mmCIF file of C-alpha atoms in Angstrom:
data_model
loop_
_atom_site.group_PDB
_atom_site.id
_atom_site.type_symbol
_atom_site.label_atom_id
_atom_site.label_comp_id
_atom_site.label_asym_id
_atom_site.label_seq_id
_atom_site.Cartn_x
_atom_site.Cartn_y
_atom_site.Cartn_z
ATOM 1 C CA UNK A 1 -0.173 0.122 -0.149
ATOM 2 C CA UNK A 2 2.950 2.705 0.909
ATOM 3 C CA UNK A 3 4.100 2.010 -2.764
ATOM 4 C CA UNK A 4 0.311 2.206 -4.371
ATOM 5 C CA UNK A 5 0.149 5.619 -2.488
ATOM 6 C CA UNK A 6 3.509 6.777 -4.083
ATOM 7 C CA UNK A 7 2.789 6.177 -7.473
ATOM 8 C CA UNK A 8 -0.976 7.142 -7.635
ATOM 9 C CA UNK A 9 0.626 10.273 -6.255
ATOM 10 C CA UNK A 10 2.689 10.567 -9.111
ATOM 11 C CA UNK A 11 0.238 9.673 -11.418
ATOM 12 C CA UNK A 12 -2.138 12.422 -10.098
ATOM 13 C CA UNK A 13 0.659 15.060 -10.621
ATOM 14 C CA UNK A 14 1.389 13.890 -14.386
ATOM 15 C CA UNK A 15 -2.916 14.348 -14.864
ATOM 16 C CA UNK A 16 -2.747 17.945 -13.470
ATOM 17 C CA UNK A 17 0.260 19.265 -14.635
ATOM 18 C CA UNK A 18 -0.139 17.729 -18.508
ATOM 19 C CA UNK A 19 0.537 21.298 -20.140
ATOM 20 C CA UNK A 20 3.249 22.713 -17.888
ATOM 21 C CA UNK A 21 5.524 19.922 -17.374
ATOM 22 C CA UNK A 22 8.559 20.572 -19.361
ATOM 23 C CA UNK A 23 10.763 17.896 -21.217
ATOM 24 C CA UNK A 24 13.672 18.356 -17.858
ATOM 25 C CA UNK A 25 11.059 17.876 -15.492
ATOM 26 C CA UNK A 26 10.415 14.384 -16.849
ATOM 27 C CA UNK A 27 13.941 13.826 -16.475
ATOM 28 C CA UNK A 28 13.946 15.091 -13.205
ATOM 29 C CA UNK A 29 11.092 13.001 -12.035
ATOM 30 C CA UNK A 30 12.910 9.736 -13.308
ATOM 31 C CA UNK A 31 16.583 10.951 -11.752
ATOM 32 C CA UNK A 32 14.685 11.311 -8.578
ATOM 33 C CA UNK A 33 13.644 7.743 -8.657
ATOM 34 C CA UNK A 34 16.862 6.422 -9.931
ATOM 35 C CA UNK A 35 19.081 8.583 -6.685
ATOM 36 C CA UNK A 36 16.177 7.474 -3.811
ATOM 37 C CA UNK A 37 17.106 3.813 -5.158
ATOM 38 C CA UNK A 38 20.655 4.219 -5.329
ATOM 39 C CA UNK A 39 20.610 5.512 -1.652
ATOM 40 C CA UNK A 40 18.582 2.850 0.042
ATOM 41 C CA UNK A 41 20.430 -0.081 -2.220
ATOM 42 C CA UNK A 42 23.678 1.290 -3.400
ATOM 43 C CA UNK A 43 23.176 0.985 -7.185
ATOM 44 C CA UNK A 44 20.738 1.216 -10.047
ATOM 45 C CA UNK A 45 22.218 -1.625 -12.211
ATOM 46 C CA UNK A 46 19.357 -3.293 -14.124
ATOM 47 C CA UNK A 47 16.930 -0.928 -12.878
ATOM 48 C CA UNK A 48 13.887 -0.335 -15.597
ATOM 49 C CA UNK A 49 10.080 0.621 -15.946
ATOM 50 C CA UNK A 50 10.039 3.986 -14.453
ATOM 51 C CA UNK A 51 10.732 5.560 -17.796
ATOM 52 C CA UNK A 52 8.226 3.650 -19.448
ATOM 53 C CA UNK A 53 5.806 4.409 -16.620
ATOM 54 C CA UNK A 54 6.007 7.691 -16.962
ATOM 55 C CA UNK A 55 6.018 8.186 -20.664
ATOM 56 C CA UNK A 56 2.682 5.536 -20.939
ATOM 57 C CA UNK A 57 0.980 7.410 -17.824
ATOM 58 C CA UNK A 58 1.207 11.172 -19.372
ATOM 59 C CA UNK A 59 0.115 9.997 -22.663
ATOM 60 C CA UNK A 60 -2.878 7.829 -20.945
ATOM 61 C CA UNK A 61 -4.051 11.462 -19.440
ATOM 62 C CA UNK A 62 -3.365 13.258 -22.766
ATOM 63 C CA UNK A 63 -5.540 10.902 -24.483
ATOM 64 C CA UNK A 64 -8.555 10.891 -21.662
ATOM 65 C CA UNK A 65 -8.195 7.963 -20.898
ATOM 66 C CA UNK A 66 -10.535 6.718 -18.381
ATOM 67 C CA UNK A 67 -10.682 2.730 -18.143
ATOM 68 C CA UNK A 68 -8.262 0.676 -16.488
ATOM 69 C CA UNK A 69 -5.556 -0.721 -18.216
ATOM 70 C CA UNK A 70 -5.897 -4.391 -18.906
ATOM 71 C CA UNK A 71 -3.382 -6.816 -20.577
ATOM 72 C CA UNK A 72 -1.071 -3.812 -20.920
ATOM 73 C CA UNK A 73 -3.708 -2.234 -23.181
ATOM 74 C CA UNK A 74 -6.581 0.352 -22.659
ATOM 75 C CA UNK A 75 -8.857 1.842 -24.903
ATOM 76 C CA UNK A 76 -11.323 5.005 -25.340
ATOM 77 C CA UNK A 77 -13.621 4.474 -28.852
ATOM 78 C CA UNK A 78 -11.235 4.141 -31.332
ATOM 79 C CA UNK A 79 -7.920 4.862 -29.608
ATOM 80 C CA UNK A 80 -5.844 2.321 -28.010
ATOM 81 C CA UNK A 81 -3.361 2.661 -26.289
ATOM 82 C CA UNK A 82 -0.467 -0.032 -25.367
ATOM 83 C CA UNK A 83 2.322 -0.885 -23.929
ATOM 84 C CA UNK A 84 4.899 -3.427 -24.689
ATOM 85 C CA UNK A 85 2.428 -5.082 -27.355
ATOM 86 C CA UNK A 86 3.491 -7.525 -29.788
ATOM 87 C CA UNK A 87 3.801 -7.323 -33.568
ATOM 88 C CA UNK A 88 5.198 -9.119 -36.540
ATOM 89 C CA UNK A 89 7.824 -7.199 -38.539
ATOM 90 C CA UNK A 90 8.574 -6.901 -41.742
ATOM 91 C CA UNK A 91 11.117 -9.693 -41.599
ATOM 92 C CA UNK A 92 8.868 -11.854 -40.028
ATOM 93 C CA UNK A 93 10.521 -11.625 -36.713
ATOM 94 C CA UNK A 94 8.571 -10.493 -33.270
ATOM 95 C CA UNK A 95 8.763 -7.064 -32.231
ATOM 96 C CA UNK A 96 7.763 -5.243 -28.533
ATOM 97 C CA UNK A 97 7.638 -1.783 -28.933
ATOM 98 C CA UNK A 98 7.650 0.572 -26.045
ATOM 99 C CA UNK A 99 4.175 2.123 -26.554
ATOM 100 C CA UNK A 100 1.849 2.315 -29.159
ATOM 101 C CA UNK A 101 -1.247 4.424 -30.070
ATOM 102 C CA UNK A 102 -3.860 2.628 -32.470
ATOM 103 C CA UNK A 103 -6.557 3.897 -33.971
ATOM 104 C CA UNK A 104 -9.417 1.612 -35.868
ATOM 105 C CA UNK A 105 -6.464 -1.269 -35.513
ATOM 106 C CA UNK A 106 -3.512 0.731 -36.829
ATOM 107 C CA UNK A 107 -0.866 2.269 -35.322
ATOM 108 C CA UNK A 108 -1.124 5.888 -35.545
ATOM 109 C CA UNK A 109 1.988 6.198 -33.404
ATOM 110 C CA UNK A 110 4.476 4.560 -32.021
ATOM 111 C CA UNK A 111 6.495 6.018 -29.073
ATOM 112 C CA UNK A 112 10.210 4.346 -28.212
ATOM 113 C CA UNK A 113 12.040 5.204 -24.872
ATOM 114 C CA UNK A 114 15.298 4.965 -23.799
ATOM 115 C CA UNK A 115 17.016 5.732 -20.717
ATOM 116 C CA UNK A 116 20.472 6.716 -22.441
ATOM 117 C CA UNK A 117 22.224 6.258 -25.990
ATOM 118 C CA UNK A 118 25.076 3.916 -25.925
ATOM 119 C CA UNK A 119 27.315 2.054 -28.597
ATOM 120 C CA UNK A 120 25.674 -0.886 -29.343
ATOM 121 C CA UNK A 121 26.500 -3.804 -31.745
ATOM 122 C CA UNK A 122 23.647 -5.112 -33.920
ATOM 123 C CA UNK A 123 22.898 -8.807 -33.989
ATOM 124 C CA UNK A 124 23.713 -10.989 -36.868
ATOM 125 C CA UNK A 125 20.203 -10.593 -38.406
ATOM 126 C CA UNK A 126 20.530 -7.039 -37.493
ATOM 127 C CA UNK A 127 23.877 -6.260 -39.683
ATOM 128 C CA UNK A 128 21.840 -7.423 -42.687
ATOM 129 C CA UNK A 129 18.893 -4.878 -42.438
ATOM 130 C CA UNK A 130 19.426 -1.793 -45.057
ATOM 131 C CA UNK A 131 18.438 0.284 -42.919
ATOM 132 C CA UNK A 132 21.175 -0.329 -40.418
ATOM 133 C CA UNK A 133 23.614 -0.234 -43.263
ATOM 134 C CA UNK A 134 22.649 2.644 -44.103
ATOM 135 C CA UNK A 135 22.983 4.607 -41.248
ATOM 136 C CA UNK A 136 26.538 3.110 -40.161
ATOM 137 C CA UNK A 137 27.927 4.022 -43.626
ATOM 138 C CA UNK A 138 26.685 7.471 -42.987
ATOM 139 C CA UNK A 139 27.912 7.399 -39.213
ATOM 140 C CA UNK A 140 31.280 8.431 -39.324
ATOM 141 C CA UNK A 141 34.513 6.128 -41.209
ATOM 142 C CA UNK A 142 34.051 3.932 -37.889
ATOM 143 C CA UNK A 143 30.716 3.196 -38.530
ATOM 144 C CA UNK A 144 29.792 3.819 -34.839
ATOM 145 C CA UNK A 145 26.526 2.171 -34.022
ATOM 146 C CA UNK A 146 24.187 3.090 -31.296
ATOM 147 C CA UNK A 147 20.790 1.552 -29.323
ATOM 148 C CA UNK A 148 18.927 4.451 -31.049
ATOM 149 C CA UNK A 149 19.993 2.857 -34.676
ATOM 150 C CA UNK A 150 19.132 -0.322 -33.720
ATOM 151 C CA UNK A 151 16.085 0.506 -32.133
ATOM 152 C CA UNK A 152 15.005 2.854 -35.459
ATOM 153 C CA UNK A 153 15.504 -0.770 -37.488
ATOM 154 C CA UNK A 154 13.209 -2.461 -35.487
ATOM 155 C CA UNK A 155 10.523 0.572 -35.480
ATOM 156 C CA UNK A 156 10.741 0.536 -39.428
ATOM 157 C CA UNK A 157 10.358 -3.119 -39.455
ATOM 158 C CA UNK A 158 7.221 -2.926 -37.830
ATOM 159 C CA UNK A 159 6.067 0.090 -40.524
ATOM 160 C CA UNK A 160 4.330 -2.419 -43.060
ATOM 161 C CA UNK A 161 1.115 -4.012 -44.146
ATOM 162 C CA UNK A 162 -1.714 -2.258 -41.978
ATOM 163 C CA UNK A 163 1.167 -0.174 -39.663
ATOM 164 C CA UNK A 164 2.428 1.359 -42.703
ATOM 165 C CA UNK A 165 1.762 5.295 -42.268
ATOM 166 C CA UNK A 166 2.280 5.617 -38.980
ATOM 167 C CA UNK A 167 4.589 8.468 -36.881
ATOM 168 C CA UNK A 168 7.341 7.189 -34.499
ATOM 169 C CA UNK A 169 9.686 9.140 -31.850
ATOM 170 C CA UNK A 170 12.311 8.040 -29.562
ATOM 171 C CA UNK A 171 12.586 9.842 -26.000
ATOM 172 C CA UNK A 172 15.686 9.548 -24.736
ATOM 173 C CA UNK A 173 15.880 10.475 -20.820
ATOM 174 C CA UNK A 174 19.277 11.437 -20.435
ATOM 175 C CA UNK A 175 21.557 13.781 -22.736
ATOM 176 C CA UNK A 176 23.076 12.974 -25.647
ATOM 177 C CA UNK A 177 26.696 12.895 -26.480
ATOM 178 C CA UNK A 178 28.178 14.282 -29.691
ATOM 179 C CA UNK A 179 28.798 10.873 -31.188
ATOM 180 C CA UNK A 180 25.397 9.562 -30.641
ATOM 181 C CA UNK A 181 23.745 13.028 -31.654
ATOM 182 C CA UNK A 182 25.253 12.292 -35.330
ATOM 183 C CA UNK A 183 22.929 9.556 -35.716
ATOM 184 C CA UNK A 184 20.395 11.042 -34.992
ATOM 185 C CA UNK A 185 21.059 13.874 -37.229
ATOM 186 C CA UNK A 186 21.283 11.133 -39.979
ATOM 187 C CA UNK A 187 18.022 9.315 -39.218
ATOM 188 C CA UNK A 188 15.988 12.993 -38.822
ATOM 189 C CA UNK A 189 17.822 14.361 -42.169
ATOM 190 C CA UNK A 190 16.454 10.536 -43.926
ATOM 191 C CA UNK A 191 13.386 9.395 -42.328
ATOM 192 C CA UNK A 192 10.646 12.312 -41.892
ATOM 193 C CA UNK A 193 8.233 10.598 -39.664
ATOM 194 C CA UNK A 194 10.683 9.699 -36.840
ATOM 195 C CA UNK A 195 11.597 11.921 -34.629
ATOM 196 C CA UNK A 196 14.067 12.275 -30.909
ATOM 197 C CA UNK A 197 13.286 14.361 -28.122
ATOM 198 C CA UNK A 198 16.298 14.622 -25.782
ATOM 199 C CA UNK A 199 14.519 15.262 -21.945
ATOM 200 C CA UNK A 200 17.700 16.155 -20.166
ATOM 201 C CA UNK A 201 18.315 19.995 -20.056
ATOM 202 C CA UNK A 202 15.490 20.360 -22.403
ATOM 203 C CA UNK A 203 13.070 23.481 -20.932
ATOM 204 C CA UNK A 204 10.349 23.068 -23.458
ATOM 205 C CA UNK A 205 6.889 21.783 -22.464
ATOM 206 C CA UNK A 206 7.055 18.237 -23.348
ATOM 207 C CA UNK A 207 3.184 18.475 -24.769
ATOM 208 C CA UNK A 208 4.632 21.058 -27.429
ATOM 209 C CA UNK A 209 7.030 18.843 -28.311
ATOM 210 C CA UNK A 210 4.853 15.987 -28.739
ATOM 211 C CA UNK A 211 2.472 18.230 -30.721
ATOM 212 C CA UNK A 212 5.520 19.365 -32.593
ATOM 213 C CA UNK A 213 6.769 15.778 -33.506
ATOM 214 C CA UNK A 214 3.302 13.864 -33.599
ATOM 215 C CA UNK A 215 -0.048 14.543 -34.806
ATOM 216 C CA UNK A 216 -1.448 13.741 -31.453
ATOM 217 C CA UNK A 217 -2.999 16.249 -30.487
ATOM 218 C CA UNK A 218 -5.460 19.320 -31.789
ATOM 219 C CA UNK A 219 -6.659 22.754 -30.223
ATOM 220 C CA UNK A 220 -9.463 22.442 -27.216
ATOM 221 C CA UNK A 221 -8.583 19.072 -25.970
ATOM 222 C CA UNK A 222 -10.057 17.081 -28.916
ATOM 223 C CA UNK A 223 -7.727 14.122 -30.154
ATOM 224 C CA UNK A 224 -6.918 12.788 -33.374
ATOM 225 C CA UNK A 225 -8.798 14.956 -35.968
#
């Protein structure tokens, strides 16, 4: 019950401050959680879940959902918000994106969440991806790959069939080093349907970042025009 009260308080805070929370404030909430855990047990190794919780519940309230989440999904009319829902990729492999918003059964928006960007070696089958090969070839003489590039490949893999037209974002909580910013710039230049939002030190309102990068909201509280 102690944890329930704390998380309900956090959820109420998100709901009541949807239009005033800055990107950096979301980072600070995550950071406060991490620092508290580290104070209590001395480490945050393998600690996951808080970043997904923050963004999922922010979107839950943004979309004016009122029903309880059941089996990782919640619906309101033609809209469905899901976390960790499985889709079959273009290459036949299953993909479990962090968060998707569907409308009438098709993905309208996909939100991927990263605590930070870091160097990452693609798996064997991922190295055959034309997307990864293209992005690595553009990313300097050393062809540095990071988890943002690999994640983008997985997002692109879902973008086919009835889901071929969705727009997506990767929300990165921590500030990005220059070598990883280069990969972001390359993706932004080559693909107009995907954007990265960096939260740390970003004083823009998170709602405004969402509006700018996804056709998610319209004025007067009407959603999905």
